[in-house]
Amino acid sequence: MDQHRINVARSSMPEFEEYCEEIRDLWDSRFLTNMGSKHLRLEEELKRYLNTPNITLFTNGHLALENILTAMDLHGEIITSPFTFASTTHAIVRCGCTPVFCDINPVDYTIDASKIESLITEKTVAIVPIHVYGNLCDTDAIKAIAERHSLKVIYDAAHTFGVTKNGVSSANFGDAAMFSFHATKVFHTIEGGAVCYADDALKTKLNDLKNFGIHGPESVPDVGGNAKLNEFCAAMGLCNLRHLDGEIAKRKLVYEHYISLLSGIPGIQLNRVQPGVHSNYGYFPVVFDGYRYSRDHVYEILAAENILARKYFYPITTSFDCYRGVPGFDPASTPIARHIADHVLCLPLYADLSASDVEHICSLILS
Ligand SMILES: *Cc1c(COP(=O)(O)O)cnc(C)c1O
């Protein structure tokens, strides 16, 4: 790998010795997966960190989402937005439900709650909104709509690990919240994910579903898959969690440096932390709209200097080849999502990104 390349993200890692110390006892126990002691410890520590009553770990965030949709036994239409990672839309489709696409708002890029109710039909069973770039959805409005129409709310909270609004953890909005612990996320277990949920009764169901639907040696009540987090991944999570607050503090400094260098420039729209929100500074999206360079041109300028920014989220999921011609998958039905996707670029942001690298990136954009 080229030493001088700057990618959009760079995985946080503990010291090598710290990880080795954490995995040492696995050579004695030889208990490497199937909800071992590190898995159980990580669940307890995450419950505490996120201040949430129930958490179940998974192999990755995507399977966490598929399994919570399955556990809730949802069949019908699910309102969501297409300005997201492939995972959200695919999970709904793969679980046999029909996504119904709602547009986003142009300020924080989350679902436009004022447009949800007009999409509700007698077949609607749930809303799957996405918290985007550390911005939280309008959780109060969504809660009111869900209560009025008896709908479940499952948040894709992959971008908001550790984020709080007025002191409330992003794990605790809606009926459930999915987190991704992928290597590129603010908190990671190499690959991994979790779902947090309000209803205690879901715990057994989720634990069975992630282990082939097996409940006991001779009892298989569910058609489950395999989505267990192994002990090496859990160990990485235990180590990373110890350093997470420090990593977020360093990310904040990078974020503030970008803001100071790029704010007040016509045609450059920056993402501000929402009022009352404690962010995790996971991403630095910039919308180039009316700037002298297009988003794609800025991307090329940076790429020529070995700086790999990313067009998150482009294209929107309704534009994917696999959904071409499928009824209801019309990119034109969510014009704001399509517009933002065409103009947004996420700049590199990670804890150890140096001030001089931030200055270099900004000077290339502004030159
Ligand atoms: C990362 C991500 C996912 C998928 O998580 P994995 O752990 O990679 O399976 C889903 N939704 C969003 C918004 C994400 O960013």
PDB file of N, CA, C and O in Angstrom, residues 272-332:
ATOM      1  N   ARG A 272     -23.195  20.751   9.646  1.00  0.00           N
ATOM      2  CA  ARG A 272     -23.001  21.235  11.025  1.00  0.00           C
ATOM      3  C   ARG A 272     -23.603  20.241  12.012  1.00  0.00           C
ATOM      4  O   ARG A 272     -24.624  19.621  11.715  1.00  0.00           O
ATOM      5  N   VAL A 273     -23.012  20.149  13.186  1.00  0.00           N
ATOM      6  CA  VAL A 273     -23.570  19.296  14.228  1.00  0.00           C
ATOM      7  C   VAL A 273     -24.923  19.873  14.629  1.00  0.00           C
ATOM      8  O   VAL A 273     -25.063  21.073  14.845  1.00  0.00           O
ATOM      9  N   GLN A 274     -25.941  18.998  14.708  1.00  0.00           N
ATOM     10  CA  GLN A 274     -27.297  19.448  15.027  1.00  0.00           C
ATOM     11  C   GLN A 274     -27.376  19.961  16.469  1.00  0.00           C
ATOM     12  O   GLN A 274     -26.646  19.481  17.343  1.00  0.00           O
ATOM     13  N   PRO A 275     -28.303  20.904  16.734  1.00  0.00           N
ATOM     14  CA  PRO A 275     -28.464  21.409  18.099  1.00  0.00           C
ATOM     15  C   PRO A 275     -28.789  20.278  19.080  1.00  0.00           C
ATOM     16  O   PRO A 275     -29.596  19.409  18.756  1.00  0.00           O
ATOM     17  N   GLY A 276     -28.154  20.276  20.219  1.00  0.00           N
ATOM     18  CA  GLY A 276     -28.428  19.262  21.247  1.00  0.00           C
ATOM     19  C   GLY A 276     -27.767  17.926  20.993  1.00  0.00           C
ATOM     20  O   GLY A 276     -27.898  17.004  21.788  1.00  0.00           O
ATOM     21  N   VAL A 277     -27.078  17.808  19.857  1.00  0.00           N
ATOM     22  CA  VAL A 277     -26.489  16.519  19.494  1.00  0.00           C
ATOM     23  C   VAL A 277     -25.001  16.476  19.850  1.00  0.00           C
ATOM     24  O   VAL A 277     -24.252  17.417  19.600  1.00  0.00           O
ATOM     25  N   HIS A 278     -24.612  15.383  20.461  1.00  0.00           N
ATOM     26  CA  HIS A 278     -23.203  15.083  20.720  1.00  0.00           C
ATOM     27  C   HIS A 278     -22.781  14.146  19.607  1.00  0.00           C
ATOM     28  O   HIS A 278     -23.238  13.009  19.540  1.00  0.00           O
ATOM     29  N   SER A 279     -21.969  14.646  18.675  1.00  0.00           N
ATOM     30  CA  SER A 279     -21.621  13.883  17.475  1.00  0.00           C
ATOM     31  C   SER A 279     -20.467  12.924  17.729  1.00  0.00           C
ATOM     32  O   SER A 279     -19.753  13.042  18.729  1.00  0.00           O
ATOM     33  N   ASN A 280     -20.277  11.977  16.800  1.00  0.00           N
ATOM     34  CA  ASN A 280     -19.082  11.118  16.863  1.00  0.00           C
ATOM     35  C   ASN A 280     -18.067  11.511  15.787  1.00  0.00           C
ATOM     36  O   ASN A 280     -17.037  10.857  15.645  1.00  0.00           O
ATOM     37  N   TYR A 281     -18.391  12.525  15.001  1.00  0.00           N
ATOM     38  CA  TYR A 281     -17.480  13.049  13.974  1.00  0.00           C
ATOM     39  C   TYR A 281     -16.972  11.943  13.044  1.00  0.00           C
ATOM     40  O   TYR A 281     -15.789  11.838  12.761  1.00  0.00           O
ATOM     41  N   GLY A 282     -17.919  11.133  12.595  1.00  0.00           N
ATOM     42  CA  GLY A 282     -17.574   9.997  11.747  1.00  0.00           C
ATOM     43  C   GLY A 282     -17.237  10.379  10.317  1.00  0.00           C
ATOM     44  O   GLY A 282     -16.435   9.704   9.672  1.00  0.00           O
ATOM     45  N   TYR A 283     -17.870  11.435   9.810  1.00  0.00           N
ATOM     46  CA  TYR A 283     -17.733  11.765   8.387  1.00  0.00           C
ATOM     47  C   TYR A 283     -17.641  13.277   8.206  1.00  0.00           C
ATOM     48  O   TYR A 283     -18.130  14.036   9.029  1.00  0.00           O
ATOM     49  N   PHE A 284     -16.999  13.678   7.103  1.00  0.00           N
ATOM     50  CA  PHE A 284     -17.001  15.103   6.760  1.00  0.00           C
ATOM     51  C   PHE A 284     -17.544  15.289   5.339  1.00  0.00           C
ATOM     52  O   PHE A 284     -16.780  15.415   4.381  1.00  0.00           O
ATOM     53  N   PRO A 285     -18.893  15.284   5.213  1.00  0.00           N
ATOM     54  CA  PRO A 285     -19.487  15.458   3.887  1.00  0.00           C
ATOM     55  C   PRO A 285     -19.484  16.924   3.478  1.00  0.00           C
ATOM     56  O   PRO A 285     -19.714  17.803   4.308  1.00  0.00           O
ATOM     57  N   VAL A 286     -19.196  17.173   2.218  1.00  0.00           N
ATOM     58  CA  VAL A 286     -19.260  18.532   1.671  1.00  0.00           C
ATOM     59  C   VAL A 286     -20.144  18.476   0.426  1.00  0.00           C
ATOM     60  O   VAL A 286     -19.945  17.607  -0.432  1.00  0.00           O
ATOM     61  N   VAL A 287     -21.109  19.382   0.349  1.00  0.00           N
ATOM     62  CA  VAL A 287     -21.961  19.461  -0.841  1.00  0.00           C
ATOM     63  C   VAL A 287     -21.447  20.606  -1.711  1.00  0.00           C
ATOM     64  O   VAL A 287     -21.427  21.764  -1.279  1.00  0.00           O
ATOM     65  N   PHE A 288     -20.983  20.253  -2.902  1.00  0.00           N
ATOM     66  CA  PHE A 288     -20.500  21.245  -3.864  1.00  0.00           C
ATOM     67  C   PHE A 288     -21.653  21.571  -4.800  1.00  0.00           C
ATOM     68  O   PHE A 288     -21.955  20.807  -5.715  1.00  0.00           O
ATOM     69  N   ASP A 289     -22.314  22.674  -4.536  1.00  0.00           N
ATOM     70  CA  ASP A 289     -23.521  23.028  -5.284  1.00  0.00           C
ATOM     71  C   ASP A 289     -23.404  24.498  -5.667  1.00  0.00           C
ATOM     72  O   ASP A 289     -23.568  25.373  -4.826  1.00  0.00           O
ATOM     73  N   GLY A 290     -23.043  24.735  -6.936  1.00  0.00           N
ATOM     74  CA  GLY A 290     -22.824  26.110  -7.366  1.00  0.00           C
ATOM     75  C   GLY A 290     -21.392  26.573  -7.111  1.00  0.00           C
ATOM     76  O   GLY A 290     -21.086  27.761  -7.214  1.00  0.00           O
ATOM     77  N   TYR A 291     -20.524  25.643  -6.737  1.00  0.00           N
ATOM     78  CA  TYR A 291     -19.105  25.973  -6.567  1.00  0.00           C
ATOM     79  C   TYR A 291     -18.437  25.965  -7.940  1.00  0.00           C
ATOM     80  O   TYR A 291     -18.951  25.376  -8.894  1.00  0.00           O
ATOM     81  N   ARG A 292     -17.272  26.589  -8.046  1.00  0.00           N
ATOM     82  CA  ARG A 292     -16.670  26.674  -9.380  1.00  0.00           C
ATOM     83  C   ARG A 292     -16.187  25.325  -9.906  1.00  0.00           C
ATOM     84  O   ARG A 292     -15.989  25.148 -11.096  1.00  0.00           O
ATOM     85  N   TYR A 293     -15.980  24.375  -9.023  1.00  0.00           N
ATOM     86  CA  TYR A 293     -15.705  23.001  -9.462  1.00  0.00           C
ATOM     87  C   TYR A 293     -16.901  22.123  -9.084  1.00  0.00           C
ATOM     88  O   TYR A 293     -17.480  22.281  -8.013  1.00  0.00           O
ATOM     89  N   SER A 294     -17.215  21.168  -9.962  1.00  0.00           N
ATOM     90  CA  SER A 294     -18.258  20.197  -9.620  1.00  0.00           C
ATOM     91  C   SER A 294     -17.691  19.207  -8.593  1.00  0.00           C
ATOM     92  O   SER A 294     -16.476  19.112  -8.410  1.00  0.00           O
ATOM     93  N   ARG A 295     -18.610  18.450  -7.971  1.00  0.00           N
ATOM     94  CA  ARG A 295     -18.182  17.408  -7.041  1.00  0.00           C
ATOM     95  C   ARG A 295     -17.215  16.439  -7.722  1.00  0.00           C
ATOM     96  O   ARG A 295     -16.161  16.102  -7.169  1.00  0.00           O
ATOM     97  N   ASP A 296     -17.556  16.017  -8.947  1.00  0.00           N
ATOM     98  CA  ASP A 296     -16.709  15.040  -9.631  1.00  0.00           C
ATOM     99  C   ASP A 296     -15.329  15.622  -9.948  1.00  0.00           C
ATOM    100  O   ASP A 296     -14.323  14.915  -9.904  1.00  0.00           O
ATOM    101  N   HIS A 297     -15.300  16.925 -10.230  1.00  0.00           N
ATOM    102  CA  HIS A 297     -14.013  17.570 -10.519  1.00  0.00           C
ATOM    103  C   HIS A 297     -13.153  17.631  -9.247  1.00  0.00           C
ATOM    104  O   HIS A 297     -11.956  17.329  -9.275  1.00  0.00           O
ATOM    105  N   VAL A 298     -13.778  17.970  -8.124  1.00  0.00           N
ATOM    106  CA  VAL A 298     -13.030  17.997  -6.852  1.00  0.00           C
ATOM    107  C   VAL A 298     -12.492  16.606  -6.534  1.00  0.00           C
ATOM    108  O   VAL A 298     -11.331  16.444  -6.131  1.00  0.00           O
ATOM    109  N   TYR A 299     -13.332  15.605  -6.756  1.00  0.00           N
ATOM    110  CA  TYR A 299     -12.907  14.215  -6.527  1.00  0.00           C
ATOM    111  C   TYR A 299     -11.643  13.907  -7.338  1.00  0.00           C
ATOM    112  O   TYR A 299     -10.690  13.324  -6.801  1.00  0.00           O
ATOM    113  N   GLU A 300     -11.633  14.339  -8.611  1.00  0.00           N
ATOM    114  CA  GLU A 300     -10.483  14.064  -9.488  1.00  0.00           C
ATOM    115  C   GLU A 300      -9.241  14.852  -9.053  1.00  0.00           C
ATOM    116  O   GLU A 300      -8.129  14.321  -9.087  1.00  0.00           O
ATOM    117  N   ILE A 301      -9.445  16.096  -8.650  1.00  0.00           N
ATOM    118  CA  ILE A 301      -8.312  16.920  -8.183  1.00  0.00           C
ATOM    119  C   ILE A 301      -7.619  16.225  -6.999  1.00  0.00           C
ATOM    120  O   ILE A 301      -6.395  16.116  -6.940  1.00  0.00           O
ATOM    121  N   LEU A 302      -8.443  15.732  -6.062  1.00  0.00           N
ATOM    122  CA  LEU A 302      -7.881  15.065  -4.875  1.00  0.00           C
ATOM    123  C   LEU A 302      -7.248  13.726  -5.260  1.00  0.00           C
ATOM    124  O   LEU A 302      -6.147  13.398  -4.794  1.00  0.00           O
ATOM    125  N   ALA A 303      -7.918  12.974  -6.131  1.00  0.00           N
ATOM    126  CA  ALA A 303      -7.411  11.653  -6.526  1.00  0.00           C
ATOM    127  C   ALA A 303      -6.047  11.784  -7.199  1.00  0.00           C
ATOM    128  O   ALA A 303      -5.174  10.929  -7.010  1.00  0.00           O
ATOM    129  N   ALA A 304      -5.861  12.873  -7.945  1.00  0.00           N
ATOM    130  CA  ALA A 304      -4.584  13.086  -8.637  1.00  0.00           C
ATOM    131  C   ALA A 304      -3.447  13.271  -7.634  1.00  0.00           C
ATOM    132  O   ALA A 304      -2.277  13.060  -7.959  1.00  0.00           O
ATOM    133  N   GLU A 305      -3.799  13.654  -6.405  1.00  0.00           N
ATOM    134  CA  GLU A 305      -2.799  13.823  -5.339  1.00  0.00           C
ATOM    135  C   GLU A 305      -2.810  12.635  -4.376  1.00  0.00           C
ATOM    136  O   GLU A 305      -2.332  12.740  -3.247  1.00  0.00           O
ATOM    137  N   ASN A 306      -3.432  11.534  -4.826  1.00  0.00           N
ATOM    138  CA  ASN A 306      -3.486  10.317  -4.010  1.00  0.00           C
ATOM    139  C   ASN A 306      -4.333  10.485  -2.748  1.00  0.00           C
ATOM    140  O   ASN A 306      -4.047   9.870  -1.706  1.00  0.00           O
ATOM    141  N   ILE A 307      -5.338  11.343  -2.845  1.00  0.00           N
ATOM    142  CA  ILE A 307      -6.266  11.538  -1.725  1.00  0.00           C
ATOM    143  C   ILE A 307      -7.613  10.977  -2.165  1.00  0.00           C
ATOM    144  O   ILE A 307      -8.215  11.469  -3.119  1.00  0.00           O
ATOM    145  N   LEU A 308      -8.034   9.909  -1.489  1.00  0.00           N
ATOM    146  CA  LEU A 308      -9.231   9.186  -1.913  1.00  0.00           C
ATOM    147  C   LEU A 308     -10.450   9.612  -1.102  1.00  0.00           C
ATOM    148  O   LEU A 308     -10.757   9.016  -0.078  1.00  0.00           O
ATOM    149  N   ALA A 309     -11.113  10.683  -1.560  1.00  0.00           N
ATOM    150  CA  ALA A 309     -12.403  11.041  -0.975  1.00  0.00           C
ATOM    151  C   ALA A 309     -13.435  10.053  -1.511  1.00  0.00           C
ATOM    152  O   ALA A 309     -13.150   9.286  -2.427  1.00  0.00           O
ATOM    153  N   ARG A 310     -14.629  10.018  -0.919  1.00  0.00           N
ATOM    154  CA  ARG A 310     -15.642   9.060  -1.380  1.00  0.00           C
ATOM    155  C   ARG A 310     -16.971   9.752  -1.618  1.00  0.00           C
ATOM    156  O   ARG A 310     -17.362  10.640  -0.864  1.00  0.00           O
ATOM    157  N   LYS A 311     -17.664   9.293  -2.674  1.00  0.00           N
ATOM    158  CA  LYS A 311     -18.974   9.868  -3.013  1.00  0.00           C
ATOM    159  C   LYS A 311     -20.066   9.145  -2.229  1.00  0.00           C
ATOM    160  O   LYS A 311     -20.913   8.467  -2.799  1.00  0.00           O
ATOM    161  N   TYR A 312     -20.030   9.267  -0.915  1.00  0.00           N
ATOM    162  CA  TYR A 312     -21.091   8.680  -0.068  1.00  0.00           C
ATOM    163  C   TYR A 312     -22.270   9.631  -0.007  1.00  0.00           C
ATOM    164  O   TYR A 312     -22.062  10.780   0.371  1.00  0.00           O
ATOM    165  N   PHE A 313     -23.498   9.296  -0.318  1.00  0.00           N
ATOM    166  CA  PHE A 313     -23.962   8.027  -0.862  1.00  0.00           C
ATOM    167  C   PHE A 313     -24.336   8.256  -2.319  1.00  0.00           C
ATOM    168  O   PHE A 313     -25.350   8.888  -2.584  1.00  0.00           O
ATOM    169  N   TYR A 314     -23.537   7.798  -3.193  1.00  0.00           N
ATOM    170  CA  TYR A 314     -23.806   7.913  -4.615  1.00  0.00           C
ATOM    171  C   TYR A 314     -23.464   6.584  -5.265  1.00  0.00           C
ATOM    172  O   TYR A 314     -22.384   6.045  -4.971  1.00  0.00           O
ATOM    173  N   PRO A 315     -24.322   6.037  -6.120  1.00  0.00           N
ATOM    174  CA  PRO A 315     -25.672   6.529  -6.425  1.00  0.00           C
ATOM    175  C   PRO A 315     -26.668   6.157  -5.321  1.00  0.00           C
ATOM    176  O   PRO A 315     -26.360   5.295  -4.493  1.00  0.00           O
ATOM    177  N   ILE A 316     -27.842   6.792  -5.335  1.00  0.00           N
ATOM    178  CA  ILE A 316     -28.872   6.396  -4.377  1.00  0.00           C
ATOM    179  C   ILE A 316     -29.338   4.978  -4.729  1.00  0.00           C
ATOM    180  O   ILE A 316     -29.220   4.530  -5.871  1.00  0.00           O
ATOM    181  N   THR A 317     -29.863   4.280  -3.732  1.00  0.00           N
ATOM    182  CA  THR A 317     -30.105   2.839  -3.925  1.00  0.00           C
ATOM    183  C   THR A 317     -31.144   2.563  -5.013  1.00  0.00           C
ATOM    184  O   THR A 317     -31.106   1.493  -5.636  1.00  0.00           O
ATOM    185  N   THR A 318     -32.059   3.501  -5.248  1.00  0.00           N
ATOM    186  CA  THR A 318     -33.082   3.274  -6.285  1.00  0.00           C
ATOM    187  C   THR A 318     -32.479   3.332  -7.686  1.00  0.00           C
ATOM    188  O   THR A 318     -33.151   2.992  -8.655  1.00  0.00           O
ATOM    189  N   SER A 319     -31.205   3.775  -7.801  1.00  0.00           N
ATOM    190  CA  SER A 319     -30.532   3.800  -9.111  1.00  0.00           C
ATOM    191  C   SER A 319     -29.711   2.542  -9.378  1.00  0.00           C
ATOM    192  O   SER A 319     -29.093   2.425 -10.431  1.00  0.00           O
ATOM    193  N   PHE A 320     -29.666   1.626  -8.424  1.00  0.00           N
ATOM    194  CA  PHE A 320     -28.821   0.439  -8.600  1.00  0.00           C
ATOM    195  C   PHE A 320     -29.313  -0.409  -9.782  1.00  0.00           C
ATOM    196  O   PHE A 320     -30.518  -0.544  -9.998  1.00  0.00           O
ATOM    197  N   ASP A 321     -28.367  -1.035 -10.468  1.00  0.00           N
ATOM    198  CA  ASP A 321     -28.702  -1.920 -11.596  1.00  0.00           C
ATOM    199  C   ASP A 321     -29.715  -2.997 -11.189  1.00  0.00           C
ATOM    200  O   ASP A 321     -30.617  -3.330 -11.948  1.00  0.00           O
ATOM    201  N   CYS A 322     -29.508  -3.546  -9.988  1.00  0.00           N
ATOM    202  CA  CYS A 322     -30.354  -4.675  -9.568  1.00  0.00           C
ATOM    203  C   CYS A 322     -31.815  -4.273  -9.391  1.00  0.00           C
ATOM    204  O   CYS A 322     -32.689  -5.148  -9.312  1.00  0.00           O
ATOM    205  N   TYR A 323     -32.079  -2.969  -9.303  1.00  0.00           N
ATOM    206  CA  TYR A 323     -33.471  -2.521  -9.114  1.00  0.00           C
ATOM    207  C   TYR A 323     -34.030  -1.839 -10.358  1.00  0.00           C
ATOM    208  O   TYR A 323     -35.118  -1.273 -10.322  1.00  0.00           O
ATOM    209  N   ARG A 324     -33.264  -1.865 -11.454  1.00  0.00           N
ATOM    210  CA  ARG A 324     -33.729  -1.189 -12.669  1.00  0.00           C
ATOM    211  C   ARG A 324     -35.049  -1.782 -13.150  1.00  0.00           C
ATOM    212  O   ARG A 324     -35.181  -2.998 -13.277  1.00  0.00           O
ATOM    213  N   GLY A 325     -36.015  -0.903 -13.338  1.00  0.00           N
ATOM    214  CA  GLY A 325     -37.311  -1.346 -13.848  1.00  0.00           C
ATOM    215  C   GLY A 325     -38.232  -1.934 -12.796  1.00  0.00           C
ATOM    216  O   GLY A 325     -39.378  -2.262 -13.084  1.00  0.00           O
ATOM    217  N   VAL A 326     -37.747  -2.067 -11.560  1.00  0.00           N
ATOM    218  CA  VAL A 326     -38.613  -2.608 -10.506  1.00  0.00           C
ATOM    219  C   VAL A 326     -39.604  -1.521 -10.087  1.00  0.00           C
ATOM    220  O   VAL A 326     -39.187  -0.391  -9.794  1.00  0.00           O
ATOM    221  N   PRO A 327     -40.888  -1.827 -10.082  1.00  0.00           N
ATOM    222  CA  PRO A 327     -41.882  -0.813  -9.709  1.00  0.00           C
ATOM    223  C   PRO A 327     -41.571  -0.231  -8.323  1.00  0.00           C
ATOM    224  O   PRO A 327     -41.221  -0.964  -7.411  1.00  0.00           O
ATOM    225  N   GLY A 328     -41.681   1.079  -8.207  1.00  0.00           N
ATOM    226  CA  GLY A 328     -41.445   1.733  -6.920  1.00  0.00           C
ATOM    227  C   GLY A 328     -40.007   2.204  -6.741  1.00  0.00           C
ATOM    228  O   GLY A 328     -39.726   3.004  -5.850  1.00  0.00           O
ATOM    229  N   PHE A 329     -39.105   1.711  -7.577  1.00  0.00           N
ATOM    230  CA  PHE A 329     -37.697   2.129  -7.477  1.00  0.00           C
ATOM    231  C   PHE A 329     -37.417   3.201  -8.520  1.00  0.00           C
ATOM    232  O   PHE A 329     -36.812   2.935  -9.553  1.00  0.00           O
ATOM    233  N   ASP A 330     -37.886   4.414  -8.234  1.00  0.00           N
ATOM    234  CA  ASP A 330     -37.749   5.489  -9.210  1.00  0.00           C
ATOM    235  C   ASP A 330     -36.914   6.618  -8.606  1.00  0.00           C
ATOM    236  O   ASP A 330     -37.381   7.318  -7.714  1.00  0.00           O
ATOM    237  N   PRO A 331     -35.677   6.781  -9.073  1.00  0.00           N
ATOM    238  CA  PRO A 331     -34.821   7.828  -8.496  1.00  0.00           C
ATOM    239  C   PRO A 331     -35.458   9.216  -8.575  1.00  0.00           C
ATOM    240  O   PRO A 331     -35.210  10.061  -7.711  1.00  0.00           O
ATOM    241  N   ALA A 332     -36.313   9.432  -9.586  1.00  0.00           N
ATOM    242  CA  ALA A 332     -36.936  10.746  -9.753  1.00  0.00           C
ATOM    243  C   ALA A 332     -37.967  11.036  -8.661  1.00  0.00           C
ATOM    244  O   ALA A 332     -38.353  12.183  -8.455  1.00  0.00           O
TER     245      ALA A 332
END
